[in-house]
Coordinates of C-alpha atoms and ligand atoms in Angstrom, one line a residue:
X14 CA 9.3 29.9 14.2
X15 CA 8.1 27.2 16.6
X16 CA 8.5 23.7 15.3
X17 CA 5.2 21.8 15.6
X18 CA 5.2 18.6 17.6
X19 CA 4.6 15.3 15.9
X20 CA 2.0 13.0 17.5
X21 CA 3.8 10.4 19.6
X22 CA 2.2 7.4 17.9
X23 CA 1.5 6.9 14.2
X24 CA -2.3 6.8 13.5
X25 CA -4.0 7.4 10.1
X26 CA -6.8 10.0 10.4
X27 CA -9.1 7.9 8.3
X28 CA -9.7 5.5 11.2
X29 CA -10.3 8.3 13.7
X30 CA -13.9 8.3 15.0
X31 CA -14.9 5.7 12.5
X32 CA -17.3 3.1 13.7
X33 CA -16.4 0.0 11.7
X34 CA -18.2 -3.2 12.3
X35 CA -16.1 -5.8 14.1
X36 CA -16.1 -9.6 13.4
X37 CA -15.0 -12.7 15.3
X38 CA -12.0 -14.8 14.5
X39 CA -12.6 -18.1 12.6
X40 CA -12.7 -20.9 15.1
X41 CA -13.8 -23.8 13.0
X42 CA -13.5 -25.2 9.5
X43 CA -16.1 -23.9 7.0
X44 CA -17.0 -24.0 3.3
X45 CA -17.7 -21.2 0.9
X46 CA -17.9 -20.5 -2.8
X47 CA -15.1 -18.0 -2.6
X48 CA -12.5 -17.3 0.1
X49 CA -10.9 -13.9 0.1
X50 CA -7.8 -13.2 2.2
X51 CA -7.4 -9.5 2.9
X52 CA -9.9 -6.8 4.0
X53 CA -8.6 -3.8 2.0
X54 CA -10.0 -2.1 -1.0
X55 CA -9.4 -5.1 -3.3
X56 CA -10.8 -7.8 -1.0
X57 CA -13.8 -5.7 0.1
X58 CA -14.7 -4.6 -3.4
X59 CA -14.4 -8.1 -4.7
X60 CA -16.5 -9.4 -1.8
X61 CA -19.2 -6.8 -2.6
X62 CA -19.2 -7.6 -6.3
X63 CA -19.3 -11.4 -5.8
X64 CA -21.9 -11.3 -2.9
X65 CA -24.1 -9.2 -5.2
X66 CA -24.0 -12.2 -7.7
X67 CA -25.2 -14.4 -4.9
X68 CA -21.9 -16.2 -4.2
X69 CA -21.3 -17.4 -0.7
X70 CA -18.2 -15.4 0.2
X71 CA -15.9 -15.6 3.2
X72 CA -13.4 -12.8 3.8
X73 CA -10.5 -13.3 6.3
X74 CA -8.3 -10.6 7.6
X75 CA -5.1 -11.0 9.7
X76 CA -6.1 -8.0 11.9
X77 CA -9.1 -5.7 11.8
X78 CA -10.4 -5.0 8.3
X79 CA -9.3 -1.8 6.6
X80 CA -6.3 -1.4 8.7
X81 CA -3.6 -2.3 6.1
X82 CA -2.5 -0.2 3.2
X83 CA -6.0 0.9 2.4
X84 CA -6.3 2.5 5.8
X85 CA -3.1 4.3 5.3
X86 CA -3.5 5.8 1.8
X87 CA -3.8 9.4 0.6
X88 CA -7.0 8.2 -1.1
X89 CA -6.5 9.9 -4.4
X90 CA -8.8 8.4 -7.1
X91 CA -6.8 9.1 -10.2
X92 CA -5.3 7.7 -13.4
X93 CA -2.4 10.1 -12.9
X94 CA 0.0 7.5 -11.4
X95 CA 3.0 9.7 -11.3
X96 CA 5.1 10.0 -14.6
X97 CA 4.1 6.7 -16.2
X98 CA 2.4 7.0 -19.6
X99 CA 5.4 7.9 -21.7
X100 CA 7.3 5.0 -20.1
X101 CA 4.4 2.6 -20.7
X102 CA 4.1 3.6 -24.3
X103 CA 7.8 3.1 -24.8
X104 CA 7.9 -0.3 -23.0
X105 CA 4.5 -1.8 -24.0
X106 CA 3.2 0.2 -26.9
X107 CA 0.3 2.6 -27.3
X108 CA -2.4 -0.1 -27.1
X109 CA -1.3 -1.5 -23.7
X110 CA -0.6 2.0 -22.3
X111 CA -4.1 3.0 -23.4
X112 CA -5.6 -0.1 -21.6
X113 CA -3.7 0.8 -18.4
X114 CA -5.3 4.3 -18.6
X115 CA -8.7 3.0 -19.3
X116 CA -8.5 0.5 -16.4
X117 CA -7.8 3.3 -14.0
X118 CA -10.5 5.5 -15.5
X119 CA -13.0 2.7 -15.3
X120 CA -12.1 2.2 -11.6
X121 CA -12.7 5.9 -11.0
X122 CA -16.1 5.7 -12.7
X123 CA -17.0 2.6 -10.8
X124 CA -16.3 4.3 -7.5
X125 CA -18.3 7.4 -8.5
X126 CA -21.3 5.3 -9.6
X127 CA -21.1 3.2 -6.4
X128 CA -21.0 6.3 -4.3
X129 CA -24.1 7.6 -6.2
X130 CA -26.0 4.3 -6.1
X131 CA -25.7 3.9 -2.4
X132 CA -25.6 7.6 -1.6
X133 CA -22.4 7.1 0.3
X134 CA -21.3 10.1 2.4
X135 CA -17.6 9.9 1.9
X136 CA -16.7 13.4 0.8
X137 CA -16.2 12.3 -2.8
X138 CA -15.1 15.3 -4.8
X139 CA -13.9 15.8 -8.3
X140 CA -10.5 17.4 -8.5
X141 CA -7.8 18.1 -11.0
X142 CA -4.6 16.1 -10.5
X143 CA -1.2 17.9 -11.0
X144 CA 2.3 16.6 -11.4
X145 CA 4.6 19.5 -10.9
X146 CA 8.3 20.1 -10.8
X147 CA 10.6 22.8 -9.6
X148 CA 13.7 21.0 -11.0
X149 CA 14.6 22.1 -14.5
X150 CA 15.9 18.7 -15.4
X151 CA 12.3 17.3 -15.1
X152 CA 10.7 19.8 -17.5
X153 CA 11.4 17.7 -20.5
X154 CA 9.9 14.6 -18.7
X155 CA 6.7 16.5 -18.1
X156 CA 6.6 17.6 -21.8
X157 CA 7.1 13.9 -22.9
X158 CA 4.3 12.9 -20.5
X159 CA 2.1 15.5 -22.0
X160 CA 2.7 14.1 -25.5
X161 CA 1.8 10.7 -24.1
X162 CA -1.4 12.1 -22.6
X163 CA -2.2 13.6 -26.0
X164 CA -1.7 10.3 -27.8
X165 CA -3.9 8.6 -25.2
X166 CA -6.5 11.4 -25.5
X167 CA -6.3 12.2 -21.9
X168 CA -7.8 15.6 -21.0
X169 CA -4.7 17.6 -19.9
X170 CA -2.9 20.9 -19.7
X171 CA 0.7 21.8 -19.4
X172 CA 1.2 25.0 -17.3
X173 CA 3.8 26.9 -15.4
X174 CA 1.3 27.9 -12.7
X175 CA -0.5 26.0 -10.0
X176 CA -2.9 27.4 -7.4
X177 CA -0.6 26.5 -4.5
X178 CA 2.0 28.9 -3.2
X179 CA 5.0 26.7 -3.8
X180 CA 7.7 27.3 -6.3
X181 CA 7.3 25.4 -9.5
X182 CA 8.8 25.5 -13.0
X183 CA 6.2 23.3 -14.8
X184 CA 3.1 21.2 -14.1
X185 CA 0.9 18.8 -16.0
X186 CA -2.7 18.6 -15.1
X187 CA -5.0 15.6 -15.6
X188 CA -8.5 17.0 -15.4
X189 CA -11.5 15.6 -13.7
X190 CA -10.0 13.1 -11.2
X191 CA -11.3 12.6 -7.7
X192 CA -10.7 12.0 -4.0
X193 CA -12.7 10.6 -1.0
X194 CA -12.7 9.2 2.5
X195 CA -11.8 5.6 1.6
X196 CA -13.1 3.9 4.8
X197 CA -16.5 5.6 4.7
X198 CA -16.8 4.3 1.2
X199 CA -15.6 0.8 1.9
X200 CA -17.7 0.5 5.0
X201 CA -20.8 0.8 2.9
X202 CA -19.5 -1.9 0.4
X203 CA -18.8 -4.2 3.3
X204 CA -22.3 -3.7 4.8
X205 CA -23.9 -4.2 1.4
X206 CA -22.0 -7.5 1.1
X207 CA -23.1 -8.5 4.6
X208 CA -26.7 -8.1 3.6
X209 CA -26.0 -10.8 1.0
X210 CA -24.0 -13.9 1.6
X211 CA -20.7 -12.4 2.9
X212 CA -19.2 -13.5 6.1
X213 CA -16.1 -11.8 7.6
X214 CA -13.6 -13.1 10.1
X215 CA -11.0 -10.8 11.6
X216 CA -7.8 -11.6 13.5
X217 CA -7.6 -14.8 11.4
X218 CA -4.2 -15.3 9.8
X219 CA -4.1 -17.4 6.6
X220 CA -0.9 -19.2 6.3
X221 CA -1.2 -21.6 3.4
X222 CA -3.3 -23.0 0.6
X223 CA -3.7 -26.7 0.2
X224 CA -5.2 -28.7 -2.6
X225 CA -7.0 -31.8 -1.4
X226 CA -9.9 -32.5 -3.7
X227 CA -10.9 -28.8 -3.2
X228 CA -8.9 -25.6 -2.6
X229 CA -8.5 -25.0 1.1
X230 CA -7.2 -21.8 2.9
X231 CA -5.4 -22.9 6.0
X232 CA -5.3 -20.6 9.0
X233 CA -2.6 -20.4 11.7
X234 CA -5.0 -22.1 14.1
X235 CA -5.3 -25.0 11.7
X236 CA -8.9 -24.3 10.5
X237 CA -9.8 -24.6 6.8
X238 CA -11.9 -22.6 4.5
X239 CA -12.8 -25.0 1.7
X240 CA -13.8 -23.1 -1.5
X241 CA -14.0 -23.1 -5.2
X242 CA -11.9 -20.0 -5.6
X243 CA -9.4 -18.1 -3.5
X244 CA -8.6 -14.5 -3.9
X245 CA -5.3 -13.5 -2.3
X246 CA -5.7 -9.8 -1.6
X247 CA -3.3 -9.6 1.4
X248 CA -1.2 -6.8 0.0
X249 CA 1.9 -9.0 -0.2
X250 CA 0.6 -12.4 -1.2
X251 CA 0.6 -14.6 1.9
X252 CA 1.0 -17.6 -0.4
X253 CA 3.5 -17.9 -3.2
X254 CA 3.3 -21.4 -4.7
X255 CA 6.9 -21.0 -6.0
X256 CA 5.9 -18.0 -8.1
X257 CA 8.6 -15.9 -6.4
X258 CA 6.5 -12.8 -5.9
X259 CA 9.1 -11.6 -3.4
X260 CA 11.7 -11.6 -6.1
X261 CA 9.4 -9.8 -8.6
X262 CA 8.5 -6.8 -6.4
X263 CA 10.2 -4.4 -4.1
X264 CA 8.7 -2.8 -1.0
X265 CA 8.9 0.9 -0.2
X266 CA 7.7 2.9 2.8
X267 CA 6.4 6.4 2.6
X268 CA 5.1 8.9 5.2
X269 CA 2.2 11.2 5.7
X270 CA 1.4 14.1 8.0
X271 CA -1.9 15.9 8.3
X272 CA -2.8 19.2 10.0
X273 CA -5.0 22.3 9.7
X274 CA -3.7 25.3 7.8
X275 CA -4.8 29.0 8.3
X276 CA -4.5 29.3 4.5
X277 CA -7.3 28.5 2.1
X278 CA -6.7 25.3 0.2
X279 CA -7.6 26.0 -3.5
X280 CA -8.5 22.4 -4.3
X281 CA -6.7 19.9 -6.5
X282 CA -4.4 17.0 -5.8
X283 CA -0.7 17.4 -6.3
X284 CA 2.5 15.4 -6.6
X285 CA 6.0 16.4 -7.7
X286 CA 8.0 14.6 -10.3
X287 CA 11.4 14.8 -8.5
X288 CA 12.5 13.4 -5.1
X289 CA 12.0 13.8 -2.3
X290 CA 8.3 13.3 -3.2
X291 CA 5.7 15.7 -1.9
X292 CA 2.1 14.5 -2.4
X293 CA -0.6 17.1 -1.3
X294 CA -4.3 17.1 -1.0
X295 CA -6.9 18.4 1.4
X296 CA -9.8 16.5 3.1
X297 CA -12.9 17.5 5.0
X298 CA -12.5 16.0 8.4
X299 CA -15.0 16.5 11.2
X300 CA -16.2 19.6 9.4
X301 CA -12.8 21.2 9.0
X302 CA -10.3 21.3 6.2
X303 CA -7.2 19.3 6.9
X304 CA -4.2 19.1 4.6
X305 CA -2.4 15.9 3.9
X306 CA 1.2 15.9 2.9
X307 CA 2.9 12.7 2.0
X308 CA 6.2 11.6 0.5
X309 CA 9.8 10.7 1.6
X310 CA 9.6 7.2 0.2
X311 CA 12.5 4.8 0.6
X312 CA 13.1 1.1 0.3
X313 CA 11.7 -0.7 3.4
X314 CA 14.4 -1.3 6.1
X315 CA 16.9 1.0 4.3
X316 CA 17.7 4.7 4.7
X317 CA 17.9 7.1 7.5
X318 CA 16.0 7.2 10.8
X319 CA 12.3 7.0 10.0
X320 CA 11.4 9.9 12.3
X321 CA 13.6 12.2 10.1
X322 CA 11.1 11.5 7.2
X323 CA 8.2 12.7 9.3
X324 CA 10.2 15.8 10.3
X325 CA 11.0 16.6 6.7
X326 CA 7.2 16.5 5.9
X327 CA 6.4 18.5 9.0
X328 CA 8.9 21.2 7.8
X329 CA 7.3 21.3 4.4
X330 CA 3.8 21.7 6.0
X331 CA 5.0 24.6 8.1
X332 CA 7.0 26.3 5.4
X333 CA 4.3 26.1 2.7
X334 CA 1.0 25.9 4.5
X335 CA 1.8 27.5 7.9
X336 CA 0.6 24.3 9.6
X337 CA 1.7 24.8 13.3
X338 CA 0.2 21.5 14.6
X339 CA 0.5 18.1 13.0
X340 CA -2.7 16.3 14.1
X341 CA -1.8 12.9 12.5
X342 CA 1.2 11.1 11.2
X343 CA 1.3 7.7 9.6
X344 CA 3.2 5.6 7.1
X345 CA 2.4 3.1 4.4
X346 CA 4.1 0.3 2.6
X347 CA 3.8 0.0 -1.2
X348 CA 4.9 -2.8 -3.5
X349 CA 6.2 -2.1 -7.0
X350 CA 6.5 -4.8 -9.7
X351 CA 9.3 -5.3 -12.2
X352 CA 7.5 -3.3 -14.9
X353 CA 5.4 -1.0 -12.6
X354 CA 2.2 -2.7 -13.7
X355 CA 0.3 -4.5 -11.0
X356 CA 0.0 -8.3 -10.9
X357 CA -3.7 -9.2 -11.1
X358 CA -5.1 -12.6 -12.1
X359 CA -4.2 -16.3 -11.7
X360 CA -1.4 -16.7 -9.1
X361 CA 0.2 -19.4 -11.2
X362 CA -0.5 -20.0 -14.9
X363 CA -2.0 -23.5 -14.6
X364 CA -4.3 -23.0 -11.7
X365 CA -7.5 -21.1 -12.2
X366 CA -8.7 -21.5 -8.6
X367 CA -6.2 -19.2 -6.8
X368 CA -6.2 -15.5 -7.9
X369 CA -4.2 -12.6 -6.6
X370 CA -3.8 -8.8 -6.9
X371 CA -0.7 -7.0 -5.7
X372 CA 2.0 -4.5 -6.7
X373 CA -0.2 -1.4 -6.9
X374 CA 2.7 1.0 -6.2
X375 CA 1.0 4.0 -4.6
X376 CA -2.1 3.9 -6.6
X377 CA -4.3 1.3 -4.8
X378 CA -7.6 3.2 -4.9
X379 CA -7.9 2.7 -8.7
X380 CA -5.7 -0.4 -9.1
X381 CA -7.4 -2.2 -6.1
X382 CA -10.9 -1.4 -7.5
X383 CA -10.1 -2.6 -11.1
X384 CA -8.4 -5.7 -9.6
X385 CA -11.6 -6.6 -7.8
X386 CA -13.5 -6.2 -11.1
X387 CA -11.0 -8.3 -13.1
X388 CA -10.9 -11.1 -10.4
X389 CA -14.7 -11.1 -10.1
X390 CA -15.0 -11.5 -13.9
X391 CA -12.3 -14.2 -14.0
X392 CA -14.3 -16.2 -11.4
X393 CA -17.5 -15.8 -13.4
X394 CA -15.7 -16.8 -16.7
X395 CA -16.5 -13.4 -18.1
X396 CA -14.2 -11.6 -20.5
X397 CA -12.3 -8.7 -19.0
X398 CA -10.4 -6.4 -21.4
X399 CA -7.7 -5.8 -18.8
X400 CA -6.9 -9.4 -17.9
X401 CA -3.9 -9.9 -20.2
X402 CA -2.4 -6.6 -19.4
X403 CA -2.2 -7.3 -15.7
X404 CA -1.7 -11.1 -15.8
X405 CA 1.0 -12.1 -13.3
X406 CA 2.3 -14.6 -15.9
X407 CA 3.3 -11.8 -18.3
X408 CA 7.0 -11.4 -19.0
X409 CA 8.3 -8.3 -20.7
X410 CA 12.0 -8.8 -20.9
X411 CA 13.2 -5.2 -21.4
X412 CA 12.1 -3.5 -18.2
X413 CA 11.4 -6.7 -16.3
X414 CA 14.8 -8.5 -16.5
X415 CA 16.9 -5.4 -15.7
X416 CA 14.7 -4.6 -12.7
X417 CA 14.7 -8.2 -11.6
X418 CA 18.4 -8.2 -11.4
X419 CA 18.5 -4.9 -9.7
X420 CA 16.0 -6.0 -7.0
X421 CA 17.8 -9.2 -6.3
X422 CA 21.3 -7.8 -6.3
X423 CA 20.0 -5.4 -3.7
X424 CA 18.6 -8.3 -1.7
X425 CA 21.9 -10.2 -1.9
X426 CA 23.8 -7.0 -0.8
X427 CA 21.6 -6.6 2.3
X428 CA 21.7 -10.3 3.1
X429 CA 25.5 -10.2 3.2
X430 CA 25.8 -6.8 4.7
X431 CA 23.5 -7.6 7.6
X432 CA 25.5 -10.7 8.4
X433 CA 28.9 -9.0 8.4
X434 CA 27.8 -5.8 10.2
X435 CA 29.7 -5.5 13.4
X436 CA 27.7 -4.1 16.2
X437 CA 29.1 -3.1 19.6
X438 CA 26.1 -1.2 20.9
X439 CA 25.2 -1.9 24.5
X440 CA 21.8 -2.0 26.1
X441 CA 22.8 -0.1 29.2
X442 CA 22.7 3.2 27.3
X443 CA 19.4 2.5 25.6
X444 CA 16.8 5.2 26.1
X445 CA 13.1 4.6 26.8
X446 CA 11.1 3.9 23.6
X447 CA 14.2 3.2 21.6
X448 CA 15.9 0.2 20.2
X449 CA 19.3 -1.1 19.3
X450 CA 21.0 -4.1 17.8
X451 CA 23.6 -5.9 19.9
X452 CA 25.2 -9.3 20.2
X453 CA 24.4 -11.9 22.7
X454 CA 26.2 -15.2 22.8
X455 CA 27.4 -14.4 19.2
X456 CA 23.9 -13.9 18.0
X457 CA 22.6 -10.6 16.5
X458 CA 19.8 -9.5 18.9
X459 CA 17.4 -6.5 18.5
X460 CA 16.4 -4.9 21.8
X461 CA 13.5 -2.4 22.3
X462 CA 13.0 -0.7 25.7
X463 CA 9.3 0.1 26.2
X464 CA 7.7 3.0 28.2
X465 CA 7.8 0.9 31.4
X466 CA 11.5 0.2 30.7
X467 CA 10.9 -3.4 29.9
X468 CA 13.3 -4.9 27.3
X469 CA 11.9 -6.8 24.4
X470 CA 14.5 -8.9 22.7
X471 CA 14.3 -10.7 19.3
X472 CA 16.6 -12.5 17.0
X473 CA 17.0 -10.0 14.1
X474 CA 17.2 -12.7 11.5
X475 CA 14.1 -12.4 9.3
X476 CA 12.0 -15.5 9.2
X477 CA 11.3 -15.2 5.5
X478 CA 14.8 -15.8 4.0
X479 CA 17.3 -14.8 6.6
X480 CA 18.2 -11.2 6.0
X481 CA 18.8 -9.0 9.1
X482 CA 16.0 -6.6 10.1
X483 CA 16.6 -3.0 11.1
X484 CA 14.8 -0.8 13.6
X485 CA 12.1 1.6 12.3
X486 CA 11.8 4.3 15.0
X487 CA 8.8 6.0 13.5
X488 CA 6.6 2.9 13.6
X489 CA 8.3 0.9 16.3
X490 CA 8.8 -2.1 14.0
X491 CA 11.7 -4.3 12.9
X492 CA 11.7 -4.0 9.0
X493 CA 13.5 -6.3 6.6
X494 CA 15.5 -4.6 3.8
X495 CA 15.2 -7.6 1.5
X496 CA 11.5 -8.1 0.7
X497 CA 9.8 -5.8 3.2
X498 CA 8.6 -8.1 6.0
X499 CA 7.8 -6.1 9.1
X500 CA 7.6 -7.2 12.7
X501 CA 6.4 -5.4 15.9
X502 CA 8.8 -5.0 18.7
X503 CA 7.7 -8.3 20.3
X504 CA 8.6 -10.0 17.0
X505 CA 5.0 -10.6 15.7
X506 CA 4.5 -10.3 12.0
X507 CA 3.0 -7.0 10.9
X508 CA 3.5 -7.4 7.2
X509 CA 4.7 -10.4 5.0
X510 CA 6.1 -12.2 3.1
X511 CA 7.3 -13.6 6.4
X512 CA 4.7 -15.8 8.1
X513 CA 6.5 -16.6 11.3
X514 CA 7.4 -14.2 14.1
X515 CA 11.0 -13.3 14.9
X516 CA 12.3 -15.6 17.6
X517 CA 12.0 -14.0 21.0
X518 CA 15.2 -14.1 23.1
X519 CA 14.9 -14.8 26.7
X520 CA 17.9 -13.7 28.7
X521 CA 19.6 -16.4 30.8
X522 CA 20.8 -15.0 34.1
Ligands
LIG614 FE1 12.6 -11.7 2.7 FE2 13.1 -10.7 5.1 S1 11.4 -10.3 3.8 S2 14.3 -12.1 4.0

């Protein structure tokens, strides 16, 4: 059997052949009713909803819009967020678990209605969602989850058969879920907003929020957006105001490959209960069926060579779907909160002008959509039934405290480990398109050799809180194991919480 080649560079298929509008960078200080930072599903849906209500909305994105986590999703629109409902009932009670389900369900219905209202051609299709297991020790977890579904009146079925030709022992179906092309959908929402009072600026990095009479978003170039409300929808909140979001969430990376299979895909969206995760769906892409296989999650900056994760998915694709050519590969970063429920609402308890939405785990299509609805309601002083459930100010001691200690013990471990690590690697043996960590004048230095054999050297000390970054070969980035900041090989920030680039090292000859 010939092993299919992986594409040299990671690129999500969603952006392929998409003509997205482009926007200028902000080059002056401006005013708006509402400033939104982050052009993913939360930011764009909120902008659409608020522009529809005739608010003057300004949306800023650090790069091009729709190129963050939303552009790197599996795009499943489902309330089946892994094995979660039994856990939610145990930790929060039936009422809150029911609200969590209803929120996801409402997000799904909103997307469907919006697709119908604007006749959006985004391959929206209704699908059943399956959690399956081939590991006997997970069968009882699926049974408990089924009981939770029954208590929550979720349309379901427990079965020992799924339509895919992969070995399973048990599977739990949540009927009537959906999938789509996320960028085709959001492009229309963006354009609808632009027809109203929405203005978008790309390549505009927000670095701070200041309160001087009004709330001001400050950009890296020193420009201000003065507004009544700010929505921080930048995946990891770019602004923290001593709320310690970095200590209340942990980042994970996961991987996706996509390719054409000679086998007929029977429909449905699938995810297994055990690890390593395998998440499977098909998509119509340029008139052909393509199968997406995701999984292999691990904490950012920790674990084996990142290319090994792509290779494991590639092998699964070949073994189970006879996919001989991987057309696309890409990865995504997800944030999980202490109690697995997203943080949506006021960034800090006392201030109603700055709102945030983050910590969607891997379920950003529904959570991002409901976040936009909650925040739009908050801004308009309208009741929203889900506000309390998702409020960032909540504190549920049982799951929260234990996880808080786990997350921060892990951070402390990596902070110390990185400092003590002895590295004796030399740059002379470094291959093209590879990186190593070495020492220079006693300092830990990361060195990447590009295709032209030019060396790019950076101080590996993360500019967020000083942990040591590690090389991510699959994406050519330096990733921080503590709170998930990522930097490109020249040291520029790809993903926060870090705001400043890694210090570039210039060799003194
Ligand atoms: Fe916090 Fe690097 S992301 S120390």
